[in-house]
PDB file of C-alpha atoms and ligand atoms in Angstrom:
ATOM      1  CA  UNK A   1      66.346 137.340 110.928  1.00 92.00           C
ATOM      2  CA  UNK A   2      65.674 140.353 108.865  1.00 97.00           C
ATOM      3  CA  UNK A   3      63.686 139.381 105.741  1.00 98.00           C
ATOM      4  CA  UNK A   4      63.366 141.742 102.768  1.00 98.00           C
ATOM      5  CA  UNK A   5      61.231 140.914  99.738  1.00 98.00           C
ATOM      6  CA  UNK A   6      61.715 142.751  96.415  1.00 98.00           C
ATOM      7  CA  UNK A   7      59.789 142.866  93.172  1.00 97.00           C
ATOM      8  CA  UNK A   8      62.746 141.837  91.026  1.00 97.00           C
ATOM      9  CA  UNK A   9      66.232 140.344  91.505  1.00 98.00           C
ATOM     10  CA  UNK A  10      67.704 143.559  90.174  1.00 97.00           C
ATOM     11  CA  UNK A  11      65.937 145.663  92.878  1.00 98.00           C
ATOM     12  CA  UNK A  12      67.170 143.122  95.429  1.00 98.00           C
ATOM     13  CA  UNK A  13      70.688 143.329  93.997  1.00 98.00           C
ATOM     14  CA  UNK A  14      70.781 147.101  94.538  1.00 98.00           C
ATOM     15  CA  UNK A  15      69.704 146.647  98.166  1.00 98.00           C
ATOM     16  CA  UNK A  16      72.357 143.958  98.710  1.00 98.00           C
ATOM     17  CA  UNK A  17      75.049 146.117  97.098  1.00 98.00           C
ATOM     18  CA  UNK A  18      74.058 149.011  99.412  1.00 98.00           C
ATOM     19  CA  UNK A  19      74.586 146.732 102.382  1.00 98.00           C
ATOM     20  CA  UNK A  20      78.024 145.857 101.019  1.00 98.00           C
ATOM     21  CA  UNK A  21      78.784 149.544 100.456  1.00 98.00           C
ATOM     22  CA  UNK A  22      78.031 150.254 104.114  1.00 98.00           C
ATOM     23  CA  UNK A  23      80.563 147.616 105.191  1.00 98.00           C
ATOM     24  CA  UNK A  24      83.138 148.768 102.627  1.00 98.00           C
ATOM     25  CA  UNK A  25      82.949 152.426 103.666  1.00 98.00           C
ATOM     26  CA  UNK A  26      82.817 151.857 107.413  1.00 96.00           C
ATOM     27  CA  UNK A  27      86.040 149.889 107.806  1.00 95.00           C
ATOM     28  CA  UNK A  28      89.673 150.537 106.908  1.00 95.00           C
ATOM     29  CA  UNK A  29      90.218 146.908 105.914  1.00 96.00           C
ATOM     30  CA  UNK A  30      86.840 145.416 105.065  1.00 98.00           C
ATOM     31  CA  UNK A  31      86.657 141.691 104.344  1.00 98.00           C
ATOM     32  CA  UNK A  32      83.760 140.458 102.224  1.00 98.00           C
ATOM     33  CA  UNK A  33      82.906 136.782 101.799  1.00 98.00           C
ATOM     34  CA  UNK A  34      81.696 136.150  98.255  1.00 98.00           C
ATOM     35  CA  UNK A  35      79.548 133.543  96.537  1.00 98.00           C
ATOM     36  CA  UNK A  36      79.040 132.382  92.961  1.00 97.00           C
ATOM     37  CA  UNK A  37      75.902 131.344  91.080  1.00 96.00           C
ATOM     38  CA  UNK A  38      73.165 133.053  89.102  1.00 96.00           C
ATOM     39  CA  UNK A  39      71.640 134.581  92.237  1.00 98.00           C
ATOM     40  CA  UNK A  40      74.561 136.855  92.997  1.00 98.00           C
ATOM     41  CA  UNK A  41      74.944 138.269  89.488  1.00 98.00           C
ATOM     42  CA  UNK A  42      72.488 141.182  90.125  1.00 98.00           C
ATOM     43  CA  UNK A  43      74.388 141.992  93.332  1.00 98.00           C
ATOM     44  CA  UNK A  44      77.698 142.184  91.482  1.00 98.00           C
ATOM     45  CA  UNK A  45      76.120 144.195  88.647  1.00 98.00           C
ATOM     46  CA  UNK A  46      74.840 146.738  91.171  1.00 98.00           C
ATOM     47  CA  UNK A  47      78.176 146.851  92.994  1.00 98.00           C
ATOM     48  CA  UNK A  48      79.990 147.473  89.695  1.00 98.00           C
ATOM     49  CA  UNK A  49      77.605 150.395  89.078  1.00 98.00           C
ATOM     50  CA  UNK A  50      78.353 151.795  92.540  1.00 98.00           C
ATOM     51  CA  UNK A  51      82.086 151.586  91.775  1.00 97.00           C
ATOM     52  CA  UNK A  52      81.498 153.406  88.476  1.00 97.00           C
ATOM     53  CA  UNK A  53      79.696 156.083  90.498  1.00 97.00           C
ATOM     54  CA  UNK A  54      82.655 156.564  92.840  1.00 96.00           C
ATOM     55  CA  UNK A  55      82.708 153.784  95.458  1.00 97.00           C
ATOM     56  CA  UNK A  56      86.325 152.922  96.301  1.00 96.00           C
ATOM     57  CA  UNK A  57      86.974 149.188  96.723  1.00 96.00           C
ATOM     58  CA  UNK A  58      90.768 149.196  96.447  1.00 95.00           C
ATOM     59  CA  UNK A  59      91.134 148.449 100.181  1.00 96.00           C
ATOM     60  CA  UNK A  60      88.708 145.471 100.176  1.00 97.00           C
ATOM     61  CA  UNK A  61      89.753 141.851 100.725  1.00 98.00           C
ATOM     62  CA  UNK A  62      87.472 139.153  99.308  1.00 98.00           C
ATOM     63  CA  UNK A  63      87.241 135.503 100.315  1.00 98.00           C
ATOM     64  CA  UNK A  64      85.155 133.159  98.180  1.00 98.00           C
ATOM     65  CA  UNK A  65      83.194 130.231  99.532  1.00 98.00           C
ATOM     66  CA  UNK A  66      84.236 127.456  97.195  1.00 98.00           C
ATOM     67  CA  UNK A  67      85.811 126.077  94.018  1.00 98.00           C
ATOM     68  CA  UNK A  68      85.437 122.870  92.023  1.00 97.00           C
ATOM     69  CA  UNK A  69      88.105 120.207  92.489  1.00 98.00           C
ATOM     70  CA  UNK A  70      89.933 119.561  89.206  1.00 96.00           C
ATOM     71  CA  UNK A  71      89.161 122.881  87.517  1.00 96.00           C
ATOM     72  CA  UNK A  72      92.169 125.180  87.067  1.00 96.00           C
ATOM     73  CA  UNK A  73      91.621 128.903  87.690  1.00 96.00           C
ATOM     74  CA  UNK A  74      91.558 129.550  83.934  1.00 96.00           C
ATOM     75  CA  UNK A  75      88.899 126.885  83.226  1.00 95.00           C
ATOM     76  CA  UNK A  76      85.817 128.671  81.826  1.00 94.00           C
ATOM     77  CA  UNK A  77      83.488 126.999  84.369  1.00 95.00           C
ATOM     78  CA  UNK A  78      85.741 127.542  87.394  1.00 96.00           C
ATOM     79  CA  UNK A  79      84.565 129.875  90.133  1.00 97.00           C
ATOM     80  CA  UNK A  80      87.800 131.841  89.610  1.00 97.00           C
ATOM     81  CA  UNK A  81      86.561 132.646  86.097  1.00 97.00           C
ATOM     82  CA  UNK A  82      83.050 133.423  87.340  1.00 97.00           C
ATOM     83  CA  UNK A  83      84.430 135.959  89.809  1.00 98.00           C
ATOM     84  CA  UNK A  84      86.736 137.520  87.212  1.00 97.00           C
ATOM     85  CA  UNK A  85      83.939 137.795  84.686  1.00 96.00           C
ATOM     86  CA  UNK A  86      81.188 139.160  86.923  1.00 97.00           C
ATOM     87  CA  UNK A  87      83.167 141.198  89.424  1.00 98.00           C
ATOM     88  CA  UNK A  88      86.942 141.353  89.691  1.00 97.00           C
ATOM     89  CA  UNK A  89      87.767 142.431  86.135  1.00 95.00           C
ATOM     90  CA  UNK A  90      85.071 145.129  86.318  1.00 96.00           C
ATOM     91  CA  UNK A  91      86.201 146.883  89.515  1.00 94.00           C
ATOM     92  CA  UNK A  92      89.448 148.122  90.972  1.00 81.00           C
ATOM     93  CA  UNK A  93      90.013 145.367  93.534  1.00 87.00           C
ATOM     94  CA  UNK A  94      93.659 144.234  93.769  1.00 90.00           C
ATOM     95  CA  UNK A  95      93.926 140.604  92.624  1.00 91.00           C
ATOM     96  CA  UNK A  96      96.268 139.789  95.522  1.00 95.00           C
ATOM     97  CA  UNK A  97      93.421 140.765  97.875  1.00 97.00           C
ATOM     98  CA  UNK A  98      91.053 138.186  96.361  1.00 98.00           C
ATOM     99  CA  UNK A  99      91.047 134.634  97.694  1.00 98.00           C
ATOM    100  CA  UNK A 100      89.524 131.423  96.346  1.00 98.00           C
ATOM    101  CA  UNK A 101      90.415 127.810  97.091  1.00 98.00           C
ATOM    102  CA  UNK A 102      92.719 126.216  94.511  1.00 98.00           C
ATOM    103  CA  UNK A 103      90.829 123.287  92.988  1.00 97.00           C
ATOM    104  CA  UNK A 104      93.968 121.874  91.365  1.00 98.00           C
ATOM    105  CA  UNK A 105      96.278 122.020  94.388  1.00 97.00           C
ATOM    106  CA  UNK A 106      98.446 118.861  94.449  1.00 97.00           C
ATOM    107  CA  UNK A 107      97.632 118.305  98.140  1.00 98.00           C
ATOM    108  CA  UNK A 108      93.975 119.128  98.785  1.00 98.00           C
ATOM    109  CA  UNK A 109      94.225 118.610 102.550  1.00 97.00           C
ATOM    110  CA  UNK A 110      97.061 121.145 102.719  1.00 98.00           C
ATOM    111  CA  UNK A 111      95.011 123.469 100.497  1.00 98.00           C
ATOM    112  CA  UNK A 112      92.078 123.292 102.956  1.00 98.00           C
ATOM    113  CA  UNK A 113      94.461 124.137 105.818  1.00 98.00           C
ATOM    114  CA  UNK A 114      95.915 127.046 103.817  1.00 98.00           C
ATOM    115  CA  UNK A 115      92.402 128.356 103.197  1.00 98.00           C
ATOM    116  CA  UNK A 116      91.460 128.067 106.877  1.00 98.00           C
ATOM    117  CA  UNK A 117      94.538 130.179 107.621  1.00 98.00           C
ATOM    118  CA  UNK A 118      93.416 132.811 105.070  1.00 98.00           C
ATOM    119  CA  UNK A 119      90.022 132.963 106.806  1.00 98.00           C
ATOM    120  CA  UNK A 120      91.638 133.129 110.290  1.00 98.00           C
ATOM    121  CA  UNK A 121      93.818 136.027 109.144  1.00 97.00           C
ATOM    122  CA  UNK A 122      90.900 137.901 107.571  1.00 98.00           C
ATOM    123  CA  UNK A 123      87.791 137.728 109.755  1.00 98.00           C
ATOM    124  CA  UNK A 124      84.820 138.202 107.452  1.00 98.00           C
ATOM    125  CA  UNK A 125      82.720 141.327 107.997  1.00 98.00           C
ATOM    126  CA  UNK A 126      79.913 140.390 105.614  1.00 98.00           C
ATOM    127  CA  UNK A 127      79.319 137.001 103.991  1.00 98.00           C
ATOM    128  CA  UNK A 128      77.212 136.826 100.826  1.00 98.00           C
ATOM    129  CA  UNK A 129      75.370 133.507 100.397  1.00 98.00           C
ATOM    130  CA  UNK A 130      73.134 131.915  97.807  1.00 98.00           C
ATOM    131  CA  UNK A 131      71.303 128.681  98.526  1.00 98.00           C
ATOM    132  CA  UNK A 132      71.121 125.448  96.558  1.00 96.00           C
ATOM    133  CA  UNK A 133      67.689 123.905  95.938  1.00 96.00           C
ATOM    134  CA  UNK A 134      68.773 121.189  98.395  1.00 96.00           C
ATOM    135  CA  UNK A 135      69.622 123.791 101.063  1.00 97.00           C
ATOM    136  CA  UNK A 136      73.389 123.848 100.611  1.00 97.00           C
ATOM    137  CA  UNK A 137      75.375 126.980 101.439  1.00 98.00           C
ATOM    138  CA  UNK A 138      78.741 127.227  99.746  1.00 98.00           C
ATOM    139  CA  UNK A 139      79.061 123.532  98.957  1.00 97.00           C
ATOM    140  CA  UNK A 140      78.079 122.353 102.437  1.00 97.00           C
ATOM    141  CA  UNK A 141      75.745 119.644 101.258  1.00 96.00           C
ATOM    142  CA  UNK A 142      72.910 117.999 103.244  1.00 96.00           C
ATOM    143  CA  UNK A 143      74.505 115.347 105.485  1.00 96.00           C
ATOM    144  CA  UNK A 144      74.314 113.750 108.925  1.00 96.00           C
ATOM    145  CA  UNK A 145      77.218 115.911 110.055  1.00 95.00           C
ATOM    146  CA  UNK A 146      78.126 119.428 108.995  1.00 96.00           C
ATOM    147  CA  UNK A 147      81.855 120.121 108.834  1.00 96.00           C
ATOM    148  CA  UNK A 148      83.235 123.200 110.572  1.00 97.00           C
ATOM    149  CA  UNK A 149      86.293 124.169 108.507  1.00 97.00           C
ATOM    150  CA  UNK A 150      87.327 124.141 104.842  1.00 98.00           C
ATOM    151  CA  UNK A 151      87.027 120.650 103.379  1.00 98.00           C
ATOM    152  CA  UNK A 152      86.743 118.606 100.217  1.00 98.00           C
ATOM    153  CA  UNK A 153      83.153 117.560  99.612  1.00 97.00           C
ATOM    154  CA  UNK A 154      81.598 114.928  97.351  1.00 96.00           C
ATOM    155  CA  UNK A 155      78.811 116.778  95.573  1.00 95.00           C
ATOM    156  CA  UNK A 156      75.374 115.181  95.784  1.00 92.00           C
ATOM    157  CA  UNK A 157      73.770 113.762  92.621  1.00 92.00           C
ATOM    158  CA  UNK A 158      71.214 116.610  92.823  1.00 90.00           C
ATOM    159  CA  UNK A 159      73.937 119.281  92.835  1.00 91.00           C
ATOM    160  CA  UNK A 160      75.835 117.546  90.023  1.00 93.00           C
ATOM    161  CA  UNK A 161      72.612 117.464  87.979  1.00 92.00           C
ATOM    162  CA  UNK A 162      71.964 121.184  88.663  1.00 88.00           C
ATOM    163  CA  UNK A 163      75.531 122.077  87.632  1.00 90.00           C
ATOM    164  CA  UNK A 164      75.359 120.006  84.442  1.00 90.00           C
ATOM    165  CA  UNK A 165      73.665 122.923  82.614  1.00 88.00           C
ATOM    166  CA  UNK A 166      77.027 124.765  82.592  1.00 88.00           C
ATOM    167  CA  UNK A 167      79.066 121.940  81.017  1.00 90.00           C
ATOM    168  CA  UNK A 168      78.857 120.654  77.442  1.00 89.00           C
ATOM    169  CA  UNK A 169      79.515 117.008  78.418  1.00 87.00           C
ATOM    170  CA  UNK A 170      77.964 115.287  81.415  1.00 85.00           C
ATOM    171  CA  UNK A 171      81.291 113.607  82.238  1.00 88.00           C
ATOM    172  CA  UNK A 172      82.967 117.004  82.611  1.00 90.00           C
ATOM    173  CA  UNK A 173      80.775 118.066  85.551  1.00 93.00           C
ATOM    174  CA  UNK A 174      82.984 118.082  88.673  1.00 96.00           C
ATOM    175  CA  UNK A 175      82.085 115.533  91.351  1.00 96.00           C
ATOM    176  CA  UNK A 176      83.940 117.255  94.167  1.00 97.00           C
ATOM    177  CA  UNK A 177      84.550 120.759  95.467  1.00 97.00           C
ATOM    178  CA  UNK A 178      86.527 122.547  98.171  1.00 98.00           C
ATOM    179  CA  UNK A 179      84.223 124.579 100.368  1.00 98.00           C
ATOM    180  CA  UNK A 180      84.476 126.852 103.339  1.00 98.00           C
ATOM    181  CA  UNK A 181      82.940 125.091 106.346  1.00 98.00           C
ATOM    182  CA  UNK A 182      79.874 125.927 108.393  1.00 98.00           C
ATOM    183  CA  UNK A 183      81.755 127.408 111.341  1.00 97.00           C
ATOM    184  CA  UNK A 184      83.704 129.772 109.080  1.00 97.00           C
ATOM    185  CA  UNK A 185      80.421 130.956 107.559  1.00 98.00           C
ATOM    186  CA  UNK A 186      78.806 131.434 110.975  1.00 98.00           C
ATOM    187  CA  UNK A 187      81.810 133.408 112.202  1.00 98.00           C
ATOM    188  CA  UNK A 188      81.138 136.200 109.701  1.00 98.00           C
ATOM    189  CA  UNK A 189      79.938 139.288 111.575  1.00 98.00           C
ATOM    190  CA  UNK A 190      77.035 139.765 109.174  1.00 98.00           C
ATOM    191  CA  UNK A 191      75.488 137.423 106.634  1.00 98.00           C
ATOM    192  CA  UNK A 192      73.198 138.056 103.676  1.00 98.00           C
ATOM    193  CA  UNK A 193      71.350 135.104 102.164  1.00 98.00           C
ATOM    194  CA  UNK A 194      69.833 135.653  98.733  1.00 98.00           C
ATOM    195  CA  UNK A 195      67.371 133.543  96.776  1.00 98.00           C
ATOM    196  CA  UNK A 196      65.280 134.303  93.703  1.00 98.00           C
ATOM    197  CA  UNK A 197      62.637 132.393  91.790  1.00 98.00           C
ATOM    198  CA  UNK A 198      59.846 129.951  92.383  1.00 98.00           C
ATOM    199  CA  UNK A 199      62.229 126.985  92.447  1.00 97.00           C
ATOM    200  CA  UNK A 200      63.747 128.340  95.690  1.00 98.00           C
ATOM    201  CA  UNK A 201      60.420 128.918  97.520  1.00 98.00           C
ATOM    202  CA  UNK A 202      60.280 125.508  99.156  1.00 98.00           C
ATOM    203  CA  UNK A 203      63.877 125.447 100.382  1.00 98.00           C
ATOM    204  CA  UNK A 204      63.608 129.026 101.679  1.00 98.00           C
ATOM    205  CA  UNK A 205      60.593 127.979 103.728  1.00 98.00           C
ATOM    206  CA  UNK A 206      62.444 124.931 105.073  1.00 98.00           C
ATOM    207  CA  UNK A 207      65.611 126.900 105.842  1.00 98.00           C
ATOM    208  CA  UNK A 208      63.882 129.756 107.668  1.00 97.00           C
ATOM    209  CA  UNK A 209      60.686 128.393 109.164  1.00 95.00           C
ATOM    210  CA  UNK A 210      61.370 124.740 110.015  1.00 93.00           C
ATOM    211  CA  UNK A 211      63.757 123.582 112.714  1.00 93.00           C
ATOM    212  CA  UNK A 212      67.524 123.443 112.333  1.00 97.00           C
ATOM    213  CA  UNK A 213      68.500 120.278 110.471  1.00 97.00           C
ATOM    214  CA  UNK A 214      71.789 119.106 109.005  1.00 97.00           C
ATOM    215  CA  UNK A 215      69.933 117.912 105.902  1.00 97.00           C
ATOM    216  CA  UNK A 216      69.010 121.565 105.275  1.00 98.00           C
ATOM    217  CA  UNK A 217      72.414 123.169 105.913  1.00 98.00           C
ATOM    218  CA  UNK A 218      71.118 126.746 105.430  1.00 98.00           C
ATOM    219  CA  UNK A 219      68.780 126.268 108.418  1.00 98.00           C
ATOM    220  CA  UNK A 220      71.799 126.655 110.717  1.00 98.00           C
ATOM    221  CA  UNK A 221      71.788 130.351 109.806  1.00 98.00           C
ATOM    222  CA  UNK A 222      68.867 130.655 112.245  1.00 98.00           C
ATOM    223  CA  UNK A 223      71.537 130.557 114.981  1.00 97.00           C
ATOM    224  CA  UNK A 224      73.369 133.639 113.689  1.00 98.00           C
ATOM    225  CA  UNK A 225      72.480 136.977 115.213  1.00 97.00           C
ATOM    226  CA  UNK A 226      72.828 139.186 112.125  1.00 98.00           C
ATOM    227  CA  UNK A 227      71.370 137.609 108.991  1.00 98.00           C
ATOM    228  CA  UNK A 228      69.512 139.521 106.293  1.00 98.00           C
ATOM    229  CA  UNK A 229      67.509 137.364 103.880  1.00 98.00           C
ATOM    230  CA  UNK A 230      67.000 139.032 100.509  1.00 98.00           C
ATOM    231  CA  UNK A 231      64.266 137.505  98.340  1.00 98.00           C
ATOM    232  CA  UNK A 232      62.008 138.204  95.413  1.00 98.00           C
ATOM    233  CA  UNK A 233      58.268 137.587  95.627  1.00 97.00           C
ATOM    234  CA  UNK A 234      58.571 134.136  94.043  1.00 98.00           C
ATOM    235  CA  UNK A 235      61.157 132.765  96.480  1.00 98.00           C
ATOM    236  CA  UNK A 236      59.244 134.318  99.416  1.00 98.00           C
ATOM    237  CA  UNK A 237      55.923 132.806  98.301  1.00 97.00           C
ATOM    238  CA  UNK A 238      55.695 130.161 101.068  1.00 97.00           C
ATOM    239  CA  UNK A 239      56.658 132.441 103.964  1.00 96.00           C
ATOM    240  CA  UNK A 240      53.159 133.890 104.406  1.00 89.00           C
ATOM    241  CA  UNK A 241      54.472 137.451 104.734  1.00 83.00           C
TER     242      UNK A 241
HETATM  243  C1  GLP B 301      76.335 126.658  93.804  1.00 92.39           C
HETATM  244  C2  GLP B 301      77.253 127.425  94.765  1.00 92.39           C
HETATM  245  C3  GLP B 301      76.464 128.044  95.868  1.00 92.39           C
HETATM  246  C4  GLP B 301      75.238 128.747  95.303  1.00 92.39           C
HETATM  247  C5  GLP B 301      74.323 127.748  94.696  1.00 92.39           C
HETATM  248  C6  GLP B 301      73.050 128.348  94.095  1.00 92.39           C
HETATM  249  O1  GLP B 301      76.228 125.339  94.115  1.00 92.39           O
HETATM  250  N1  GLP B 301      78.293 126.641  95.318  1.00 92.39           N
HETATM  251  O2  GLP B 301      77.302 128.959  96.574  1.00 92.39           O
HETATM  252  O3  GLP B 301      74.574 129.425  96.318  1.00 92.39           O
HETATM  253  O4  GLP B 301      75.015 127.081  93.667  1.00 92.39           O
HETATM  254  O5  GLP B 301      73.276 128.709  92.775  1.00 92.39           O
HETATM  255  P1  GLP B 301      72.322 129.651  91.934  1.00 92.39           P
HETATM  256  O6  GLP B 301      72.511 131.000  92.519  1.00 92.39           O
HETATM  257  O7  GLP B 301      72.867 129.560  90.538  1.00 92.39           O
HETATM  258  O8  GLP B 301      70.948 129.133  92.084  1.00 92.39           O
END
């Protein structure tokens, strides 16, 4: 694993966006796997700046990791809205080339199958990942068994509590999500894992330096041959670099 440690999330975001630019400019039909969460905001800000400085993204396909079950695409806390707000509406990507799971599909099993088909048809060149404080990637939560393909997941109490900050009423916090599975993530040609802040230092240590464990889903990234880990000094604090 290639580990890079930056002074600030915004410096790290520029580095991550440069990695994305390399993929975007070196392929006729680049496919980028995207994530949501506070961590990726500096990456999207930097990418938007690159686009304003001339980077063409009109040929890019994007595939997001996950969406909450029960939140329609126009719900303010949906991941559809997050992506529109922080990235899609700010750059010239064609909306029909952006993919997210539909959290209000009438048949969620069929929706997972549809999403697997989207991923099969668009092999991911570079997957962007954040990490939950419990080690989840996408919404692949700590468990005895990690699931390979797209699936509906019951969010853990810890994740629900973390997400509560975005909802005005506790009862509104979604209990389930649709997430891309572990095999789909590992099939990306390149992966970047980002984490910022002191509160991520412990899980970054466990994901990178301990063994591979299903109760730390991100640790499975140790098996991938092209992962870049992008950190700030706080999240890297336990690595002894
Ligand atoms: C959510 C997302 C993950 C993300 C994680 C960390 O649960 N499903 O993809 O990596 O949160 O979020 P943050 O970047 O806000 O710490």
